mmCIF file of C-alpha atoms in Angstrom:
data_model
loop_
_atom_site.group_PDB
_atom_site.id
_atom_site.type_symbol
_atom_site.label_atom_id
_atom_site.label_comp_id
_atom_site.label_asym_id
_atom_site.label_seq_id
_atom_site.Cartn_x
_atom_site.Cartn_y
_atom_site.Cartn_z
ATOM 1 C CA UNK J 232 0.000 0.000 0.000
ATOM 2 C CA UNK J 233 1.380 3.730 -0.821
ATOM 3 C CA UNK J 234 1.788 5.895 1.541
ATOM 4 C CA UNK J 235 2.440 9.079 1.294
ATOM 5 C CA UNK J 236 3.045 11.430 -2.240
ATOM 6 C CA UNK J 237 6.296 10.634 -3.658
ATOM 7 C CA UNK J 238 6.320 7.594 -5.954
ATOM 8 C CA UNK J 239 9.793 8.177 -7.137
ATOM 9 C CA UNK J 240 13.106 8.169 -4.924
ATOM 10 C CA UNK J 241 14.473 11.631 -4.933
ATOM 11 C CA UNK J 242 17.801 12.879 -3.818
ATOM 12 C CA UNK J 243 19.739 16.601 -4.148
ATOM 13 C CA UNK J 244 22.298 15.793 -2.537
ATOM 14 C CA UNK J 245 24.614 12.964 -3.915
ATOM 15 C CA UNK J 246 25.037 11.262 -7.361
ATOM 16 C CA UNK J 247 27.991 9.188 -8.845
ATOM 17 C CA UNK J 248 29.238 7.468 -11.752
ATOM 18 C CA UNK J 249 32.649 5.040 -12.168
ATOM 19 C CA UNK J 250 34.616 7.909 -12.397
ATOM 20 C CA UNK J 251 33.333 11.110 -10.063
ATOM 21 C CA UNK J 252 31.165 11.761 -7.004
ATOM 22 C CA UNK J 253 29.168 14.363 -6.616
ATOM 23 C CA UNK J 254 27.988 16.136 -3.970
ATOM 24 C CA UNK J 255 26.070 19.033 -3.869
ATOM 25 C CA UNK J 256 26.965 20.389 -6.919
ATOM 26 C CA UNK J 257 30.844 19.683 -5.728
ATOM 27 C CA UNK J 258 33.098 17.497 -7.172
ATOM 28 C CA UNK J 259 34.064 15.464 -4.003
ATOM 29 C CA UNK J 260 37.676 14.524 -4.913
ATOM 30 C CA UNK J 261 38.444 17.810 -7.011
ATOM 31 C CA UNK J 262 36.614 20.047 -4.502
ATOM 32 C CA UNK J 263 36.316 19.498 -1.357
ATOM 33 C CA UNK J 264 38.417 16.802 -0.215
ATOM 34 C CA UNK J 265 41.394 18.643 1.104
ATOM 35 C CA UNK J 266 39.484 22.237 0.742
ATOM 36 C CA UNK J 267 36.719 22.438 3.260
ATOM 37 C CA UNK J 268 37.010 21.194 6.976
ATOM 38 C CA UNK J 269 34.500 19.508 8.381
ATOM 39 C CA UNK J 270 32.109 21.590 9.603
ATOM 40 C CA UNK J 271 31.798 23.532 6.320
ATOM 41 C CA UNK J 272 31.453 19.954 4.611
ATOM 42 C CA UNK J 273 28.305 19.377 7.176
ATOM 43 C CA UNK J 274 27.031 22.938 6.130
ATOM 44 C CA UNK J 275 27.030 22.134 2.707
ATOM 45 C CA UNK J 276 25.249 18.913 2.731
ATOM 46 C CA UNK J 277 22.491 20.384 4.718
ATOM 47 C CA UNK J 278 21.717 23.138 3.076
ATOM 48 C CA UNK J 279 23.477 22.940 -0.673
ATOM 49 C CA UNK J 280 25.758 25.545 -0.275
ATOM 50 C CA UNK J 281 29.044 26.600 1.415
ATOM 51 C CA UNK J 282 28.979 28.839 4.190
ATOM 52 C CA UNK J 283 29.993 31.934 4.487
ATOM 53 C CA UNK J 284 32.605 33.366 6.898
ATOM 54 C CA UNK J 285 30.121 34.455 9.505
ATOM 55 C CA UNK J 286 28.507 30.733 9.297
ATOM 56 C CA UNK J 287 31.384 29.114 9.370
ATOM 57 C CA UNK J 288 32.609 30.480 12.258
ATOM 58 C CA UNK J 289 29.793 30.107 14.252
ATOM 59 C CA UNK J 290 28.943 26.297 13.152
ATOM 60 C CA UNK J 291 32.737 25.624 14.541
ATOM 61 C CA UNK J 292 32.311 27.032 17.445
ATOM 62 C CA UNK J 293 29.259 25.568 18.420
ATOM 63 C CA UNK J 294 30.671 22.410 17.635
ATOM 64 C CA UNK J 295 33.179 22.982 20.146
ATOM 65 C CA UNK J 296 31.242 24.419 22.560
ATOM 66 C CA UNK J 297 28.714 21.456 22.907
ATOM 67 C CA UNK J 298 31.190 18.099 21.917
ATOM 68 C CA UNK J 299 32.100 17.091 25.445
ATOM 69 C CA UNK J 300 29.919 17.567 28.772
ATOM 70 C CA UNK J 301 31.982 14.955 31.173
ATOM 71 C CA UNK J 302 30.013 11.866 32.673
ATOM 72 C CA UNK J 303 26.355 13.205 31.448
ATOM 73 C CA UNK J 304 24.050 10.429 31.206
ATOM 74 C CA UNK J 305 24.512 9.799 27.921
ATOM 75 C CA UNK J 306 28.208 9.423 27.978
ATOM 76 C CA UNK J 307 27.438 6.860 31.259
ATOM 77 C CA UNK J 308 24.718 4.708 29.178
ATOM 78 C CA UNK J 309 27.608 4.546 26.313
ATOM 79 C CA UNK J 310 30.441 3.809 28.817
ATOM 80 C CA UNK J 311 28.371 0.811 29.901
ATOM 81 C CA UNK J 312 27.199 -0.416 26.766
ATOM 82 C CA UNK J 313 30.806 -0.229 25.738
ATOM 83 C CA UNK J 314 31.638 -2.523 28.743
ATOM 84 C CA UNK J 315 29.250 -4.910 27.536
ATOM 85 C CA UNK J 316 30.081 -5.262 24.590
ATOM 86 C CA UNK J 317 33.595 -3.883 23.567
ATOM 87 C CA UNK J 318 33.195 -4.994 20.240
ATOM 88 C CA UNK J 319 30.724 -3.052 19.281
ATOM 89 C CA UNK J 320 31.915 0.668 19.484
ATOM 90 C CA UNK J 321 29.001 1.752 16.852
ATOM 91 C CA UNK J 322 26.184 0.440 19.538
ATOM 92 C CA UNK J 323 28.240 2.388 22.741
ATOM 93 C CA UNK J 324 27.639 5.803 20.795
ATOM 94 C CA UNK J 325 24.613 4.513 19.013
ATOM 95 C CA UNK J 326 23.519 4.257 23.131
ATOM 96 C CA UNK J 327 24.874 7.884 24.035
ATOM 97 C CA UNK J 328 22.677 9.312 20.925
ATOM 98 C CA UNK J 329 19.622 7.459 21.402
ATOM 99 C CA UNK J 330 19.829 9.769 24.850
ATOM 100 C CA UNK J 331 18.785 13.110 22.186
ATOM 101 C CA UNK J 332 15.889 13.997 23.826
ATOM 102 C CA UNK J 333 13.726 17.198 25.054
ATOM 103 C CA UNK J 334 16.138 17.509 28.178
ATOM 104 C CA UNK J 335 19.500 16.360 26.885
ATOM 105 C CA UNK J 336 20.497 18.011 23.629
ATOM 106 C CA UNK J 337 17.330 18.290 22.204
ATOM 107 C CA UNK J 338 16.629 21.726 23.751
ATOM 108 C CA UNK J 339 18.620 23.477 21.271
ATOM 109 C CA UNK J 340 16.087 22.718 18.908
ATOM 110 C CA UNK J 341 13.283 23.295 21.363
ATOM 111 C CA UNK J 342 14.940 26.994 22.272
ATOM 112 C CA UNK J 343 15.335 27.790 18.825
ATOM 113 C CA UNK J 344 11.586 27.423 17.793
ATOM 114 C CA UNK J 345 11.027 29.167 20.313
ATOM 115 C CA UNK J 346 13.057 32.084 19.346
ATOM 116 C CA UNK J 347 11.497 32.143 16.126
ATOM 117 C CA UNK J 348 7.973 32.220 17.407
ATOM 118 C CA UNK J 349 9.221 35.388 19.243
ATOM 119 C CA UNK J 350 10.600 36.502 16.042
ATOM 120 C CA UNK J 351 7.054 36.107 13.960
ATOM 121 C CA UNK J 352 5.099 37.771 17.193
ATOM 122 C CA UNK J 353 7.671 40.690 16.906
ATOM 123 C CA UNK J 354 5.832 42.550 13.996
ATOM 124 C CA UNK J 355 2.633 42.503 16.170
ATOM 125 C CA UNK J 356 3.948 44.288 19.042
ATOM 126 C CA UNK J 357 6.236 46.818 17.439
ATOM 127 C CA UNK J 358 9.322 45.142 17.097
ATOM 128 C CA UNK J 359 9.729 45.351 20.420
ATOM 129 C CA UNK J 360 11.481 41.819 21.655
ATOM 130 C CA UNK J 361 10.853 41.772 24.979
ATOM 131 C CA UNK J 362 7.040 42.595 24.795
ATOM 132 C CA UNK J 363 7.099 39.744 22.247
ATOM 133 C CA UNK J 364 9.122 37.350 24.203
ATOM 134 C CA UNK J 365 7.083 38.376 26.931
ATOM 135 C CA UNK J 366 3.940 37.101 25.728
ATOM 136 C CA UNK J 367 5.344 34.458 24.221
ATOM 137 C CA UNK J 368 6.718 32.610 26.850
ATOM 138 C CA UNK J 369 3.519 33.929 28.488
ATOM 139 C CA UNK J 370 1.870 31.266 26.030
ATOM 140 C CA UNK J 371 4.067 28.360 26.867
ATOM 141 C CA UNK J 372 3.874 28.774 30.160
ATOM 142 C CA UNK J 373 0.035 28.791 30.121
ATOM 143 C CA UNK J 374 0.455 25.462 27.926
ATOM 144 C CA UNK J 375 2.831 24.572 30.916
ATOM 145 C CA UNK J 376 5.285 24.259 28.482
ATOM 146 C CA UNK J 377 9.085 24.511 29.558
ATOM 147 C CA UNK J 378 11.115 27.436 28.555
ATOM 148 C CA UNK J 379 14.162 25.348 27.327
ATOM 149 C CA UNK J 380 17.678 26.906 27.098
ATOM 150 C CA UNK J 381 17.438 28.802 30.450
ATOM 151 C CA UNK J 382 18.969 27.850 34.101
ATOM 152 C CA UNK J 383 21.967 25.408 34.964
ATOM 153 C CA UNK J 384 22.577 23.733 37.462
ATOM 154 C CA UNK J 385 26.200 24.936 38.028
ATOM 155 C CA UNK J 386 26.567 27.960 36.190
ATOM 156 C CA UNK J 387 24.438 30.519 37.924
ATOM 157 C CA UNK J 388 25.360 33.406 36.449
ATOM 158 C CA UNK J 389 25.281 32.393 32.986
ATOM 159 C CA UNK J 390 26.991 29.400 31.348
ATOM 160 C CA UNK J 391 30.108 30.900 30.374
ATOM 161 C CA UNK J 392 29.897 29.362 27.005
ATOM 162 C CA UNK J 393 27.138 31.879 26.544
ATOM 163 C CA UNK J 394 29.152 35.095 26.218
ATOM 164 C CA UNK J 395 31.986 32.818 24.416
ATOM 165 C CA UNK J 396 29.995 31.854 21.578
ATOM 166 C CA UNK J 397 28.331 35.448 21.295
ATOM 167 C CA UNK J 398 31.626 37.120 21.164
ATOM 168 C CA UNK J 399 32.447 34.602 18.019
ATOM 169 C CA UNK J 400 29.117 35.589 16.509
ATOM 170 C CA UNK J 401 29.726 39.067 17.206
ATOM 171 C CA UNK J 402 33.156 39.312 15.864
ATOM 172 C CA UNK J 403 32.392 36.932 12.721
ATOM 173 C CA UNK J 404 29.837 39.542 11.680
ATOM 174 C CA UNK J 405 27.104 36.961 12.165
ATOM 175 C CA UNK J 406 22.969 38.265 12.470
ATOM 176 C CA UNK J 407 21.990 39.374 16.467
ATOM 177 C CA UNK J 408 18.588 39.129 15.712
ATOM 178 C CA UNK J 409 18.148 36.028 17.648
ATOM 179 C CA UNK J 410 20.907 37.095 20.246
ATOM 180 C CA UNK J 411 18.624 39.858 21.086
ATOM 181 C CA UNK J 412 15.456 37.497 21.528
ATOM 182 C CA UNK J 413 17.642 34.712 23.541
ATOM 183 C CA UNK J 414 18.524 37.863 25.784
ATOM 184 C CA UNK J 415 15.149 39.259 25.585
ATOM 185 C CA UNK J 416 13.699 35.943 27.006
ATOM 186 C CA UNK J 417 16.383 36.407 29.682
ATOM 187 C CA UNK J 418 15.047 39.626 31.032
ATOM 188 C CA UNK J 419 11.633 38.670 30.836
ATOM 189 C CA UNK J 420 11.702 35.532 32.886
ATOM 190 C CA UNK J 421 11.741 36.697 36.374
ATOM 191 C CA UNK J 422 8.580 38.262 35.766
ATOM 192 C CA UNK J 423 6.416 35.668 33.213
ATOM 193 C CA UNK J 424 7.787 32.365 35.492
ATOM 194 C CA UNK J 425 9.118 34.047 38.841
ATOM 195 C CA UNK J 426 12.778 32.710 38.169
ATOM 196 C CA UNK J 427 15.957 35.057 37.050
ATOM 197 C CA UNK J 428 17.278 32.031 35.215
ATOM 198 C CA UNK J 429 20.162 32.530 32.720
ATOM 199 C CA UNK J 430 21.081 31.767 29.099
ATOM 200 C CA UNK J 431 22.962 28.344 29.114
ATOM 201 C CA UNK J 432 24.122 26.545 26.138
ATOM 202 C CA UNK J 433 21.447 25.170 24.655
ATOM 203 C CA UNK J 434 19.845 28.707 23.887
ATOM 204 C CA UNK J 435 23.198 30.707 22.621
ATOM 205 C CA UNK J 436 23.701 27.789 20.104
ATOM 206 C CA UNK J 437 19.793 28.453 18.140
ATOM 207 C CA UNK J 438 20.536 32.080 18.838
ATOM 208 C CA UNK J 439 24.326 32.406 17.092
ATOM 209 C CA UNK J 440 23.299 29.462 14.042
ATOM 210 C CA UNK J 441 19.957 31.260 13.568
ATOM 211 C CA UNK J 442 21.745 34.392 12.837
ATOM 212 C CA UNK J 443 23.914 32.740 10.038
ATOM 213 C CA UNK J 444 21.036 31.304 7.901
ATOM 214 C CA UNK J 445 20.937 27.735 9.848
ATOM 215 C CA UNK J 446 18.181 25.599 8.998
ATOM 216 C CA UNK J 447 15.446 25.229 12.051
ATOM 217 C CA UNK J 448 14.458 21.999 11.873
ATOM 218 C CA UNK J 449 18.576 20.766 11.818
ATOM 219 C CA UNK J 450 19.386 22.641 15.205
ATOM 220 C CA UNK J 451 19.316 19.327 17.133
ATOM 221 C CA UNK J 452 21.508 17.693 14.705
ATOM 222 C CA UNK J 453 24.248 20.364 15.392
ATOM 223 C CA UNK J 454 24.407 18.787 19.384
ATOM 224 C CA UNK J 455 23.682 15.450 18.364
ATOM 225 C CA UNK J 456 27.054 15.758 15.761
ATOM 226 C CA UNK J 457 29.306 17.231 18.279
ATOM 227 C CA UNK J 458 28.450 14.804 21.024
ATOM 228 C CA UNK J 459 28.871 11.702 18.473
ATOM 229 C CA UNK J 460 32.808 13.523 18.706
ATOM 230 C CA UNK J 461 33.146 13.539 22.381
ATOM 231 C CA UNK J 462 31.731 10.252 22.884
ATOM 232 C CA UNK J 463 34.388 8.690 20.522
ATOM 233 C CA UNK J 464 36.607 10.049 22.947
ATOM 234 C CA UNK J 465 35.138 8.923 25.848
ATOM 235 C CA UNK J 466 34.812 4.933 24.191
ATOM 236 C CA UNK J 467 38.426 5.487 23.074
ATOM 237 C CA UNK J 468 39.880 6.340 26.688
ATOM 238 C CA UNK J 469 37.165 3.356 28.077
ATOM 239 C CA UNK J 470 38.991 0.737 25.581
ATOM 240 C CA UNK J 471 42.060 1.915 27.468
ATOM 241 C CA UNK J 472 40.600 2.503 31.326
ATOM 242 C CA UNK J 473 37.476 1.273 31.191
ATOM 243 C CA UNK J 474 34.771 2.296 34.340
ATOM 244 C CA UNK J 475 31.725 0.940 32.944
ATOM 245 C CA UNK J 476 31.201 -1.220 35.355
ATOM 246 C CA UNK J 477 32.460 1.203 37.844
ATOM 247 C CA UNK J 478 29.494 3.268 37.223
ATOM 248 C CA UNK J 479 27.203 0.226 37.190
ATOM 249 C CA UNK J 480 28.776 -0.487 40.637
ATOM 250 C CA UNK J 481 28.080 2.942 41.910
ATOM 251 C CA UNK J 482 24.377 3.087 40.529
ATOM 252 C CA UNK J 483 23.892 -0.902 42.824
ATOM 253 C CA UNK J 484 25.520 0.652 45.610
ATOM 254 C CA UNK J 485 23.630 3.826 45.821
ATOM 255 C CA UNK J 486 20.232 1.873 44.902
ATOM 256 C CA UNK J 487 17.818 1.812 47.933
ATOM 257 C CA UNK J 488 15.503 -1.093 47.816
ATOM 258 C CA UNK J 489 11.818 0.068 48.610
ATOM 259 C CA UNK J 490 9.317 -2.964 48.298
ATOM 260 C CA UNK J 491 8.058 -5.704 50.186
ATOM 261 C CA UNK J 492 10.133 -8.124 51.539
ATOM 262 C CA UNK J 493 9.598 -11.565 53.196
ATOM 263 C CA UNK J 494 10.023 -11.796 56.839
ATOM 264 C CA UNK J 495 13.103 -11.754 58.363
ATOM 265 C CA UNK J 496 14.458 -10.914 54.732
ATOM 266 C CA UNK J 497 17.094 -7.937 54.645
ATOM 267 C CA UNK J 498 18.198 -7.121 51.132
ATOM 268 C CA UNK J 499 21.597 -5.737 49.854
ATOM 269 C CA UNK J 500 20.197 -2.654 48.984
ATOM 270 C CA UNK J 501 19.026 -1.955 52.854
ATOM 271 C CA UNK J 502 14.936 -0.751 52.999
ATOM 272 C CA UNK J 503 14.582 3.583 53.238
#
């Protein structure tokens, strides 16, 4: 049974015969192999063009800013599946990724729709960001709706990445359109949710890539690339000095058993 509208296979992006590969438009070998790095490369095949300097600064530097997080959950679920299997480094990361989700490395994506909602509603109140913002995140909140990309639970005053990848957009000559909503949305919160929570990472990313031209509905593939990087690393250095099962040992040791037991019965994991 079809589903759907397309009946024929479709494809911008690659084609090849015996002798030359094409991508994009770009002869692979002629072009870009040896031309681009790899972030440019990742530009291109997203969108069909190369990016400019502004873009390209600001995709690198996001890149950076998001690859490696230390023992996040993700990293931990890939750590163990690694010591379970050490053969099968493609199902450790494979793991960490499957982790992408509305709290971990998904709220880029979830910020950045959200900045461009503000951006739309901006027209209707003037241009004025912070009346938009503010009624904006008015409307997710009454949705109870999370405002995503705000609040950490170290960095206080501001994940310093913040300012670091702001100062690359701002000296790369990248759009602040979406700099100015992310901080908009910042001075706005202590009076639409009661809590002066500041920009982390997952907002400056949609607000710096936004600026450049960078596709919405790719923003969580920007995190989700960078932290395939830093979890090579981290099943690298496990091949070498593995804790997997140092973590699994922490999580049984910390675990507090609270069913039923049989009489007389006292479990490892001692009753709360």
């Amino acid at each position: 049974m079809k589903i759907g509208k397309a009946t024929v296979p479709q494809s911008a992006i690659c084609a090849h015969n015996p002798d030359t590969i094409v991508v994009r438009g770009q002869d692979l070998c002629q072009d870009l192999i040896g031309q681009v790095n790899f972030a440019d490369y990742f530009y291109l095949l997203l969108t069909g063009r190369k990016p400019d300097a502004p873009a390209s600064a600001v995709l690198n530097a996001t890149l950076v800013a998001i690859a490696e997080h230390g023992l996040v959950p993700s990293v931990q679920a890939a750590r163990m599946t690694l010591a379970a299997a050490p053969d099968a480094l493609q199902g450790a990361v494979a793991a960490g990724i499957l982790g992408c989700g509305s709290v971990i490395l998904g709220a880029s994506e979830t910020a950045g729709r959200l900045f461009d909602e503000i951006h739309r509603a901006a027209p209707s109140h003037g241009d004025d960001l912070q009346a938009a913002a503010r009624a904006v995140v008015g409307e997710w909140r009454a949705r109870k709706q999370a405002v995503p990309g705000y609040g950490h639970p170290v960095h206080k005053a501001r994940d310093p990445r913040v300012d670091a990848l702001f100062r690359v957009s701002r000296q790369a000559g990248g759009g602040q359109r979406f700099v100015q909503i992310a901080e908009a949305v910042e001075a706005v919160l202590p009076e639409v949710i009661g809590k002066d929570l500041k920009l982390n990472v997952s907002a400056a990313i949609p607000a710096v890539l936004l600026g450049v031209g960078f596709p919405l509905n790719a923003l969580k593939g920007v995190p989700m690339l960078a932290r395939c990087a830093g979890l090579i690393a981290h099943m690298s250095e496990e091949l070498e000095h593995p804790i997997g099962f140092a973590l699994s040992y922490q999580a049984t040791r910390e675990q507090r058993y609270t069913g039923v037991v049989p009489a007389g019965f006292v479990p490892d994991q001692q009753v709360d």
